[in-house]
Tab-separated table of C-alpha atoms in Angstrom:
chain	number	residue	atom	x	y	z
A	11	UNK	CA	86.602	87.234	100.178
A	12	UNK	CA	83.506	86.461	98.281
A	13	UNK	CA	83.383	82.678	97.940
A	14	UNK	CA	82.769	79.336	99.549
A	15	UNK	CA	86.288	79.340	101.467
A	16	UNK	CA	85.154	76.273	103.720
A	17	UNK	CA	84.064	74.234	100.754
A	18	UNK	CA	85.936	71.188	99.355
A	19	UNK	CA	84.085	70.401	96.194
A	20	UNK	CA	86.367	70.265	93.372
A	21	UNK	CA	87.214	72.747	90.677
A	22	UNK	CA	86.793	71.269	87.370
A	23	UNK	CA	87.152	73.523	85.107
A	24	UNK	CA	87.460	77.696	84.064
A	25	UNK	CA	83.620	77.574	84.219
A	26	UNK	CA	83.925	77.224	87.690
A	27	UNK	CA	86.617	79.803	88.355
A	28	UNK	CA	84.368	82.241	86.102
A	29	UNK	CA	81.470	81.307	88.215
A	30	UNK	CA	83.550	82.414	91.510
A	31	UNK	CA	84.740	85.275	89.795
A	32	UNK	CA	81.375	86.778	89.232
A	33	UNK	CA	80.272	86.471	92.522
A	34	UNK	CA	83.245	88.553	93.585
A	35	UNK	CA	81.220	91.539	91.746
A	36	UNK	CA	77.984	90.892	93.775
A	37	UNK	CA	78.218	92.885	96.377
A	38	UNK	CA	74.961	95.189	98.528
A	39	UNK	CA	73.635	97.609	95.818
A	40	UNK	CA	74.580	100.649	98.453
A	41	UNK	CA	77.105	103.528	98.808
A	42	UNK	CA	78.918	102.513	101.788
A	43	UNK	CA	82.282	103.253	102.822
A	44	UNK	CA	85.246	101.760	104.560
A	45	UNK	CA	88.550	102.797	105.243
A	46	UNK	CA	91.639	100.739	105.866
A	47	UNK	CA	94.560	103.252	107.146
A	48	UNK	CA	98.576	101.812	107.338
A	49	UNK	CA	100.260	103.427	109.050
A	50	UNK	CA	104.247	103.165	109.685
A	51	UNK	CA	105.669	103.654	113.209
A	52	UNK	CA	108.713	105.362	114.575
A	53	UNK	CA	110.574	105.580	117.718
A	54	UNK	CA	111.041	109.488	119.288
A	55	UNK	CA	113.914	109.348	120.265
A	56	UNK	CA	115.493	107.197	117.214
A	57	UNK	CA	113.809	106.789	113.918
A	58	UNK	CA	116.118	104.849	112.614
A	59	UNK	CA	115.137	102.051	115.280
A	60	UNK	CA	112.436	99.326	114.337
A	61	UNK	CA	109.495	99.129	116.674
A	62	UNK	CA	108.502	95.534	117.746
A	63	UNK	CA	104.918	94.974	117.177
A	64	UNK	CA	104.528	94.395	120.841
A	65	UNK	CA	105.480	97.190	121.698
A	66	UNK	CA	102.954	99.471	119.508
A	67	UNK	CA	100.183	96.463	120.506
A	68	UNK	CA	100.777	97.440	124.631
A	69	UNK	CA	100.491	101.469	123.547
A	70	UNK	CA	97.095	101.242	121.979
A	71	UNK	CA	93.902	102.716	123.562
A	72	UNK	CA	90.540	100.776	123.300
A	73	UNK	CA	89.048	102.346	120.072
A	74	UNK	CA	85.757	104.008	121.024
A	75	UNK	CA	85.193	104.304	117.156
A	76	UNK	CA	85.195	100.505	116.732
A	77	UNK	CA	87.741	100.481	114.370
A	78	UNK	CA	89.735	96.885	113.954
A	79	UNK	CA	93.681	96.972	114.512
A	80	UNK	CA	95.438	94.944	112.891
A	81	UNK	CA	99.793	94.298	111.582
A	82	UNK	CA	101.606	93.939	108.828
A	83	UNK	CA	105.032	92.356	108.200
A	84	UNK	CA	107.140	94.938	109.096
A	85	UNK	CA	105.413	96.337	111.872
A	86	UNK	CA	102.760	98.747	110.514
A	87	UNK	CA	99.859	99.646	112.352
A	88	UNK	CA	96.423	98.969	110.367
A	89	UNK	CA	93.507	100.723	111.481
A	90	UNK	CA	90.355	99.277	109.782
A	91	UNK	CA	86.674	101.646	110.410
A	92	UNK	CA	83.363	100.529	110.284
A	93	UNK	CA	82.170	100.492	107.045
A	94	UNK	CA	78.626	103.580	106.166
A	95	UNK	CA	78.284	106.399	104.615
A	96	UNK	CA	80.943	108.578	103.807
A	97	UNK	CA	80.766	111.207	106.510
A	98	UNK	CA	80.130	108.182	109.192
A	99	UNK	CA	82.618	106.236	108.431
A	100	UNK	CA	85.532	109.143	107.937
A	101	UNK	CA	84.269	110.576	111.545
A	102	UNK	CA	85.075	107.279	113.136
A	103	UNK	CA	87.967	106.344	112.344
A	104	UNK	CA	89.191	110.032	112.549
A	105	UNK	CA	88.427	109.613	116.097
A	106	UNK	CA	90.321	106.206	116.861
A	107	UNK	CA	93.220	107.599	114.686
A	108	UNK	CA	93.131	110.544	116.942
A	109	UNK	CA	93.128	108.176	120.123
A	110	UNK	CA	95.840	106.436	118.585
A	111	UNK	CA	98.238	108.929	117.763
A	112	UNK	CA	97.742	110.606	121.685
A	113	UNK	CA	98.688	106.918	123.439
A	114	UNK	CA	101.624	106.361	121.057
A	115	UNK	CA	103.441	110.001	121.746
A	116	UNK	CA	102.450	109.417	125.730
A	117	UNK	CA	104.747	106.189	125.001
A	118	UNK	CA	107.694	107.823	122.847
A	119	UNK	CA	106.199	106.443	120.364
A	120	UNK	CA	104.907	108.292	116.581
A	121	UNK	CA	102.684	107.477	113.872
A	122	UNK	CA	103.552	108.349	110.647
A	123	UNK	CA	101.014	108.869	107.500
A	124	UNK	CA	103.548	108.075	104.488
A	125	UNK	CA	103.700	105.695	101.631
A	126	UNK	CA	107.423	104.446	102.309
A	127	UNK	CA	109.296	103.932	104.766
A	128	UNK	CA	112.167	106.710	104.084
A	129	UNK	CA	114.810	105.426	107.073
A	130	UNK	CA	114.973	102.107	107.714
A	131	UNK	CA	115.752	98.782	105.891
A	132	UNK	CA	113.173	95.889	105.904
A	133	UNK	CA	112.986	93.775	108.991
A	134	UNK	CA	109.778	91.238	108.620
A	135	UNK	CA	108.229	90.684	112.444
A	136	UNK	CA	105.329	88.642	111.735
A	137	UNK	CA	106.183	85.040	110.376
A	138	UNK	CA	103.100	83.385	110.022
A	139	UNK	CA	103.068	80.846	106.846
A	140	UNK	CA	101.451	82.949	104.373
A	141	UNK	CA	103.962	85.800	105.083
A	142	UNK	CA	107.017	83.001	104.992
A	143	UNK	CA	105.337	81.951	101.166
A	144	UNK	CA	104.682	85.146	100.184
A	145	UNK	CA	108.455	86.795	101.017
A	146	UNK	CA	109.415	83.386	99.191
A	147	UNK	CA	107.379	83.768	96.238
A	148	UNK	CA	107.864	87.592	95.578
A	149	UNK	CA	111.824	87.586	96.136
A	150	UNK	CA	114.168	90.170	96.654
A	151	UNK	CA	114.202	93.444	96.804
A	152	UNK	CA	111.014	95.104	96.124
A	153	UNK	CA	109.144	91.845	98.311
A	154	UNK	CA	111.029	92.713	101.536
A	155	UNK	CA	110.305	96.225	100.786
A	156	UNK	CA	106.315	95.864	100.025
A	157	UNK	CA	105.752	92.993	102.853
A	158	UNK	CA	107.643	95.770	105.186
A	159	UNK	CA	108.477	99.615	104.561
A	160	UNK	CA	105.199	100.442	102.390
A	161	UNK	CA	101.962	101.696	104.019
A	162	UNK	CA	98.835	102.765	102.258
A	163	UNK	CA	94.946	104.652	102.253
A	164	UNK	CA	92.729	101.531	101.268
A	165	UNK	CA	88.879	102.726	100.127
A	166	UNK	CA	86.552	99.919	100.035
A	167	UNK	CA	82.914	101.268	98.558
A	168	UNK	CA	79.567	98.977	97.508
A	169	UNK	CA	79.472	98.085	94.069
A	170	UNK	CA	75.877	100.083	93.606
A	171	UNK	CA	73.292	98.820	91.224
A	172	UNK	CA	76.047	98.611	88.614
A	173	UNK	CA	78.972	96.387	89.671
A	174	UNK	CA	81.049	96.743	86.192
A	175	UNK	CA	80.487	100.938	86.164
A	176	UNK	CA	82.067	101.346	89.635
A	177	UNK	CA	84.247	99.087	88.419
A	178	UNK	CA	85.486	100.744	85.340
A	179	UNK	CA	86.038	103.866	87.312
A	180	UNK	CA	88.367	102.940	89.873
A	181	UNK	CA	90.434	101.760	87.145
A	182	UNK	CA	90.655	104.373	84.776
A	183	UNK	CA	90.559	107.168	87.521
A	184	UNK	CA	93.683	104.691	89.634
A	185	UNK	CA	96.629	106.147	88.192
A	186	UNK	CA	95.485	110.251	88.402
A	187	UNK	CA	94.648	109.123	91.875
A	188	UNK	CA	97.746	107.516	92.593
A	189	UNK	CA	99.319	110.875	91.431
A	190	UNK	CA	97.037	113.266	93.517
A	191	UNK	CA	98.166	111.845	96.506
A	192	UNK	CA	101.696	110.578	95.959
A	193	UNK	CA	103.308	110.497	99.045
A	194	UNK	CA	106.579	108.415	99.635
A	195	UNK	CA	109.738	109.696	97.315
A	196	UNK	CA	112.702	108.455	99.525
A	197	UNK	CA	113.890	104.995	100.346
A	198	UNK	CA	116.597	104.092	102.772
A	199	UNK	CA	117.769	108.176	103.268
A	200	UNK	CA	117.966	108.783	99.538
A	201	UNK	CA	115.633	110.306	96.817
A	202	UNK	CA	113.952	107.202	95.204
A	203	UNK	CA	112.878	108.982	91.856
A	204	UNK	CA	109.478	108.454	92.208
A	205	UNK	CA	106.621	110.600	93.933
A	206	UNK	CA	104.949	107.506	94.460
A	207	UNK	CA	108.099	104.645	95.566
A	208	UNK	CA	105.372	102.244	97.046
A	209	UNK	CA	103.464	102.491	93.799
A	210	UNK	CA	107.181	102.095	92.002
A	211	UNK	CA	107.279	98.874	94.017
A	212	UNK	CA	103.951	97.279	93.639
A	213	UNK	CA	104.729	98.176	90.200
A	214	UNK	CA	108.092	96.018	89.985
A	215	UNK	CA	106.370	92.648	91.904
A	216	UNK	CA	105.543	89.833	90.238
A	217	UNK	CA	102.606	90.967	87.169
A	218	UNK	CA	101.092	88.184	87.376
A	219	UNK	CA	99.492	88.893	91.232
A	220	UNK	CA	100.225	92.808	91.483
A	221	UNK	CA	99.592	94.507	88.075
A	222	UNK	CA	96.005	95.675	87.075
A	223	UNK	CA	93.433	93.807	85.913
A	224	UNK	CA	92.578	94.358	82.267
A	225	UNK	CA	88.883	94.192	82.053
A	226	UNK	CA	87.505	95.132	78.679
A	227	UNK	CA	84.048	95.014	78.770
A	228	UNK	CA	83.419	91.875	81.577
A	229	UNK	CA	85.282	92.859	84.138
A	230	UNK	CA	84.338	89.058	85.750
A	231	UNK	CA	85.586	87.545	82.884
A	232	UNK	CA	88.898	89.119	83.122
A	233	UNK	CA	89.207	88.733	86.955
A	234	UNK	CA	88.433	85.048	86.300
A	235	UNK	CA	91.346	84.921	83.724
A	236	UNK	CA	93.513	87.114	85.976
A	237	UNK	CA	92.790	84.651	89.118
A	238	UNK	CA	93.402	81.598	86.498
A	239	UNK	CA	97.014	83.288	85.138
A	240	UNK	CA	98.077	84.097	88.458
A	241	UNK	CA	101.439	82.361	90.422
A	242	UNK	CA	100.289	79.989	93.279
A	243	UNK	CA	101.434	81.275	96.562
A	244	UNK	CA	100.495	78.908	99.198
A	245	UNK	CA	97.190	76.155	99.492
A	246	UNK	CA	96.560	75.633	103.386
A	247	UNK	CA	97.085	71.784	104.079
A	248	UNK	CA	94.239	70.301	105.955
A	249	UNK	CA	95.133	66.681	105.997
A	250	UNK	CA	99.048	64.784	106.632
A	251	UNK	CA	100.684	64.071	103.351
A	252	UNK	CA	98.746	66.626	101.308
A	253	UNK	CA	101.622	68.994	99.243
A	254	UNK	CA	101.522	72.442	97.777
A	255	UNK	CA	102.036	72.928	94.105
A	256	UNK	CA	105.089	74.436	93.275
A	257	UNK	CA	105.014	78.623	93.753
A	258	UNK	CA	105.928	79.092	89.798
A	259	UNK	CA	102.798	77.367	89.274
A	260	UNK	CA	99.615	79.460	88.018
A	261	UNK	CA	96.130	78.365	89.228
A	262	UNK	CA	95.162	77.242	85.860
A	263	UNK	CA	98.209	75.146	85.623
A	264	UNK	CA	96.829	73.073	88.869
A	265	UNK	CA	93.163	72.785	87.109
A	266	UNK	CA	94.996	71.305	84.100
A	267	UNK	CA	97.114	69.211	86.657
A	268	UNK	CA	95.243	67.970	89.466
A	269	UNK	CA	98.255	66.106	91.071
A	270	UNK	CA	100.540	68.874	90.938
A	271	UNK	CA	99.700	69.463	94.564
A	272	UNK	CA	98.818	66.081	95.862
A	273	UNK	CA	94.796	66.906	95.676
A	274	UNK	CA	93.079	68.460	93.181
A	275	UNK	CA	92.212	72.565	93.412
A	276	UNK	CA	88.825	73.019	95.908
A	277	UNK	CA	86.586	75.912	96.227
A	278	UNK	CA	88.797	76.768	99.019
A	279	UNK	CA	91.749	76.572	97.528
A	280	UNK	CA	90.470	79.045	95.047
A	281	UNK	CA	88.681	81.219	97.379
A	282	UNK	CA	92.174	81.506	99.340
A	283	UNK	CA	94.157	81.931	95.985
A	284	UNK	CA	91.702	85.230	95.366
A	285	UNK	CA	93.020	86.544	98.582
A	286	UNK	CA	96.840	86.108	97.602
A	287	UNK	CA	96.557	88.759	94.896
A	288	UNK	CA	97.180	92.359	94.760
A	289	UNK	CA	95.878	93.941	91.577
A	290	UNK	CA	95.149	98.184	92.522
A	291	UNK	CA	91.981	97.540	92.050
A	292	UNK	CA	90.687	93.905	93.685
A	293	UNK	CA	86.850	92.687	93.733
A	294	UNK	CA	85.586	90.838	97.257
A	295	UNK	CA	81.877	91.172	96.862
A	296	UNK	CA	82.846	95.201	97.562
A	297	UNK	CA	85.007	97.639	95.740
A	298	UNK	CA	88.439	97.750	96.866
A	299	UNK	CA	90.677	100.259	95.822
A	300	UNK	CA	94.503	99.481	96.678
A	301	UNK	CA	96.394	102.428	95.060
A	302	UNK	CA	97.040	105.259	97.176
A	303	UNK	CA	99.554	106.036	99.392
A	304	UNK	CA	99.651	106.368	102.776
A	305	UNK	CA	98.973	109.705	104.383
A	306	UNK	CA	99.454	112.375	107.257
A	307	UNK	CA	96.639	112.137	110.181
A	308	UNK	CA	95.560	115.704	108.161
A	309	UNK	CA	94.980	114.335	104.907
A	310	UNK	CA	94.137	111.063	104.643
A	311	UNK	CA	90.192	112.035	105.289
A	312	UNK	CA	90.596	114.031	101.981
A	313	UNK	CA	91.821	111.077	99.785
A	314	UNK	CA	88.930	109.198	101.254
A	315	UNK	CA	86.265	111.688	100.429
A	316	UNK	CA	88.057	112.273	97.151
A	317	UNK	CA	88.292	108.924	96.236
A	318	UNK	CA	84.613	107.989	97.097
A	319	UNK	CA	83.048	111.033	95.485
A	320	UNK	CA	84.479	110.267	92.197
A	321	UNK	CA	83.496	106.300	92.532
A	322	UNK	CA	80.084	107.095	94.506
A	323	UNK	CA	78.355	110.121	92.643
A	324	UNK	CA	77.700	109.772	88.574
A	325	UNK	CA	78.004	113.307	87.821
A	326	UNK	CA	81.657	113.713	89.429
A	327	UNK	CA	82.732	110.515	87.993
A	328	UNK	CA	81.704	111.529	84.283
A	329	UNK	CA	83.722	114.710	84.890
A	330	UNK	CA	86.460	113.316	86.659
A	331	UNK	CA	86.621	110.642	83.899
A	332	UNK	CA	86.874	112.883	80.843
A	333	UNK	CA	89.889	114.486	82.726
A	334	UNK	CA	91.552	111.465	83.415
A	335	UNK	CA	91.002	109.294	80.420
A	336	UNK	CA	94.321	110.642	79.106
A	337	UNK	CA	95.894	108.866	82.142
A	338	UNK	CA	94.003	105.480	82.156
A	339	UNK	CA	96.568	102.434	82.196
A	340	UNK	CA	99.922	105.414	82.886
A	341	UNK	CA	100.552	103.935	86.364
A	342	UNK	CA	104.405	104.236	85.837
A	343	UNK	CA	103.453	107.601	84.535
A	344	UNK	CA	101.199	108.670	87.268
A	345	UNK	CA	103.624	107.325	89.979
A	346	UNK	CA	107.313	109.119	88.922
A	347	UNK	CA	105.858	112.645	88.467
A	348	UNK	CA	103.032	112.604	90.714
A	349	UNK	CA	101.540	116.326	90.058
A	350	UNK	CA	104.674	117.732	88.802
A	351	UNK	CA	103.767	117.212	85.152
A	352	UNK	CA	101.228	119.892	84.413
A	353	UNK	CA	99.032	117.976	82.613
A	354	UNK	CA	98.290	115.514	85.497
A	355	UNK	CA	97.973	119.070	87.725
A	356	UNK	CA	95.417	120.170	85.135
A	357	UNK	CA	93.505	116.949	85.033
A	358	UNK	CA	93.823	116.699	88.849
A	359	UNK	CA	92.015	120.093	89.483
A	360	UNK	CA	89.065	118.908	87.387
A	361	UNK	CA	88.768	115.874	89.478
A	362	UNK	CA	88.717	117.428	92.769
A	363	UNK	CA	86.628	120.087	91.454
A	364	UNK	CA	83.896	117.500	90.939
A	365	UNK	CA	84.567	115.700	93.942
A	366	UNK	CA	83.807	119.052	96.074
A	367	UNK	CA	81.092	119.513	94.129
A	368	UNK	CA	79.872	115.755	94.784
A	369	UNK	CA	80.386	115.776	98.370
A	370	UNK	CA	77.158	117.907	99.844
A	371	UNK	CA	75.567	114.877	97.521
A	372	UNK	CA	77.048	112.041	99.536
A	373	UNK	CA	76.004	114.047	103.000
A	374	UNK	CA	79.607	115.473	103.457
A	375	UNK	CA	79.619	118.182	106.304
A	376	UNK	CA	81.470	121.470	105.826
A	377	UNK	CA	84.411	120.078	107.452
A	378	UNK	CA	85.135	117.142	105.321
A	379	UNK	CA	84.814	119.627	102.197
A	380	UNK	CA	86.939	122.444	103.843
A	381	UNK	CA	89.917	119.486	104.115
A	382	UNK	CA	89.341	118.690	100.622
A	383	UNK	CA	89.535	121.782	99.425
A	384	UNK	CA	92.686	122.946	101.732
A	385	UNK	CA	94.293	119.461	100.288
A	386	UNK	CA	93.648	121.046	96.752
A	387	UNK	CA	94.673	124.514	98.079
A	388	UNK	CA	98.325	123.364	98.909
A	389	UNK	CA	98.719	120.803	96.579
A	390	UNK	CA	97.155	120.118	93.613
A	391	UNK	CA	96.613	123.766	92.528
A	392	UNK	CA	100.580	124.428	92.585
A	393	UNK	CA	101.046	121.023	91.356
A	394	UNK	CA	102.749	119.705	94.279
A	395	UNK	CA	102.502	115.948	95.523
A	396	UNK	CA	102.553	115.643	99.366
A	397	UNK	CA	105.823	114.040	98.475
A	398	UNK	CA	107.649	117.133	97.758
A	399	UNK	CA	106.981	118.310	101.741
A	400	UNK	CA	109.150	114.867	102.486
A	401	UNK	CA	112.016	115.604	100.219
A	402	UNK	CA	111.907	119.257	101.545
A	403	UNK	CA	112.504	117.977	104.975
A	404	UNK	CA	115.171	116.094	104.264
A	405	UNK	CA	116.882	118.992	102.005
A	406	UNK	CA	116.598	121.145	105.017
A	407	UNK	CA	118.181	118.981	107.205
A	408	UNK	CA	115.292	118.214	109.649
A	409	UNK	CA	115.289	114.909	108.086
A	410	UNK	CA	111.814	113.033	106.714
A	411	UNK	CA	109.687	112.421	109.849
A	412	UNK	CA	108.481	116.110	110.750
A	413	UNK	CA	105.982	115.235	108.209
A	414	UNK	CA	104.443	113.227	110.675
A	415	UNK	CA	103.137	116.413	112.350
A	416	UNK	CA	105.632	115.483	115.647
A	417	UNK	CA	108.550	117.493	116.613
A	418	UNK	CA	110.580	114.150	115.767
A	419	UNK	CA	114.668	114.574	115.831
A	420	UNK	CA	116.187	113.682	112.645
């Protein structure tokens, strides 16, 4: 995160938290992209078994794409590429997740591209502090459920030349998005109502770390007043004796307070306290764009391109914009009828027709356009969210998981 995260000079004031805040939106004036890819992972043989982290960890190939692996709480595997430009960076991860995918099935294992976990309950592996103050903060159910079932498509692009217009789009464009590529409907065996559950359950976390950032027309501004209004989660302690503030307390409540946790707020404490929140769209000196679902090994290079065309290219974005401005702020819209309302479908076609058109722009090859264009093919043109192939499974019997791609007992 943007910031001076090793400095202990004091935080007087909301000056200083604005000050911190706008460097969060100075970023390299470039197009580059990076890609973040959750992924949840399921036993062969039983799906309804959790897979220890170990386990996946002693599967994994060395990654000749360079991507980073990393864990979350519950187990899911987090492949993070090399950031460049757009074709670059999809072609390399493509290639570790391909790597990937071939040493897990040689070890019973499968990786699965969906938003929610549709089988199992929550079972947190990792217990490192922050995880034990963040399942403590954000309560039961939906923070046992985010910290462990959900999995999601992260897009992180440059800010460009102009920060606040990037900006401004990934907002307003989040919810169609969300909608276009809605992909986890069932929770624990049952029909969730939503097209987008993971969205459902960001959605029902606390609103003062996980709902969007209203921006106006300074979008620093209002990330320094959305940093300043949000819950304390944890403050590392670097000496004996020093305490944490209470977790109902809100960063601006400690400025007013210095003593509420034994010391007064640092520049690392604040630094750290930007990394504990989880708006769908989050500045960290790039653009990073938290509000799509996870998806299938097939698809997830489409929501990438999609995604970066309409944030990258000024022509798609002013079309894709006009479309979606009906949309703008509808998350819980957006995320219970995915592309089943036919105005979303409408608006969704425009988008993606702009992103194809976008793409030979941004140096996209003809395979990256023929898998956006397939994605549109099957889905958005009939007006059918990826998550309608999951329920279908299961109302055929074959259960969730052949969505995977795997022949995968149900």
């Amino acid at each position: 995160m943007t910031g001076t995260e090793n400095s202990d000079a004091r935080v007087r004031g909301p000056a200083e938290v604005e000050e911190f805040a706008r460097r969060c939106f100075q970023g390299t004036p470039g197009d580059r992209v990076g890609v973040e890819l959750e992924f949840l992972v399921f036993d062969r043989e039983d799906p309804s078994r959790h897979v220890r982290v170990e386990r996946t960890a002693e599967a994994l190939p060395t990654l000749a794409g360079g991507s980073a692996v990393s864990f979350e709480p519950g187990g899911q595997l987090e492949l993070s590429g090399p950031p460049g430009a757009l074709p670059d960076a999809v072609r390399a991860l493509a290639a570790d997740v391909a790597s990937v995918r071939a040493a897990l099935r040689e070890e019973g294992l499968v990786l699965a591209g969906m938003g929610l976990d549709p089988v199992r309950t929550p079972l947190r592996q990792l217990r490192q502090p922050r995880y034990e103050a963040m399942a403590e903060l954000l309560g039961v159910p939906y923070g046992p459920i985010m910290m462990c079932l959900t999995a999601s498509v992260q897009v992180n692009v440059d800010f460009g030349a102009r920060p606040a217009e990037r900006w401004d789009r990934a907002v307003r464009l989040g919810p169609l998005l969300s909608a276009c590529f809605a992909n986890s409907p069932i929770l624990d065996g049952r029909p969730c109502g939503w097209m987008s559950g993971r969205q459902a359950v960001w959605l029902h976390l606390d609103p003062t770390r996980t709902h969007p950032v209203v921006s106006g027309d300074d979008p620093a501004a209002a990330w320094a007043r959305y940093l300043m209004d949000a819950r304390l989660m944890l403050v590392p302690e670097k000496r004996p004796r020093r305490t944490t503030p209470p977790n109902r307390a809100t960063f601006g409540r400690w400025l007013k307070a210095p003593r509420l946790g034994g010391h007064p707020p640092t520049a690392a404490d604040l630094a750290y306290h930007a990394t504990t929140v989880f708006p769908p769209v989050r500045p960290r000196g790039w653009l990073e764009i938290r509000y799509l679902d996870a998806a299938h090994p097939r698809w997830w290079p489409a929501c990438v391109a999609v995604t970066s065309a309409l944030l990258l290219d000024d022509r798609a974005a002013d079309a894709a914009l006009a479309a979606a401005e009906p949309f703008a702020g509808r998350w819980w819209q957006c995320a219970q009828a995915g592309l089943g309302d036919p105005r979303i479908r409408r608006a969704a076609e425009a988008c993606f027709l702009a992103a194809a058109e976008a793409l030979p722009r941004l140096g996209a090859g003809p395979g990256l356009i023929a898998g956006v264009e397939s994605f549109a093919e099957r889905h958005v043109v009939p007006g059918r969210s990826p998550a309608l192939d999951l329920l279908r499974a299961r109302d055929r019997g074959t259960g969730p998981l052949p969505w995977t791609g795997e022949e995968v007992p149900a």
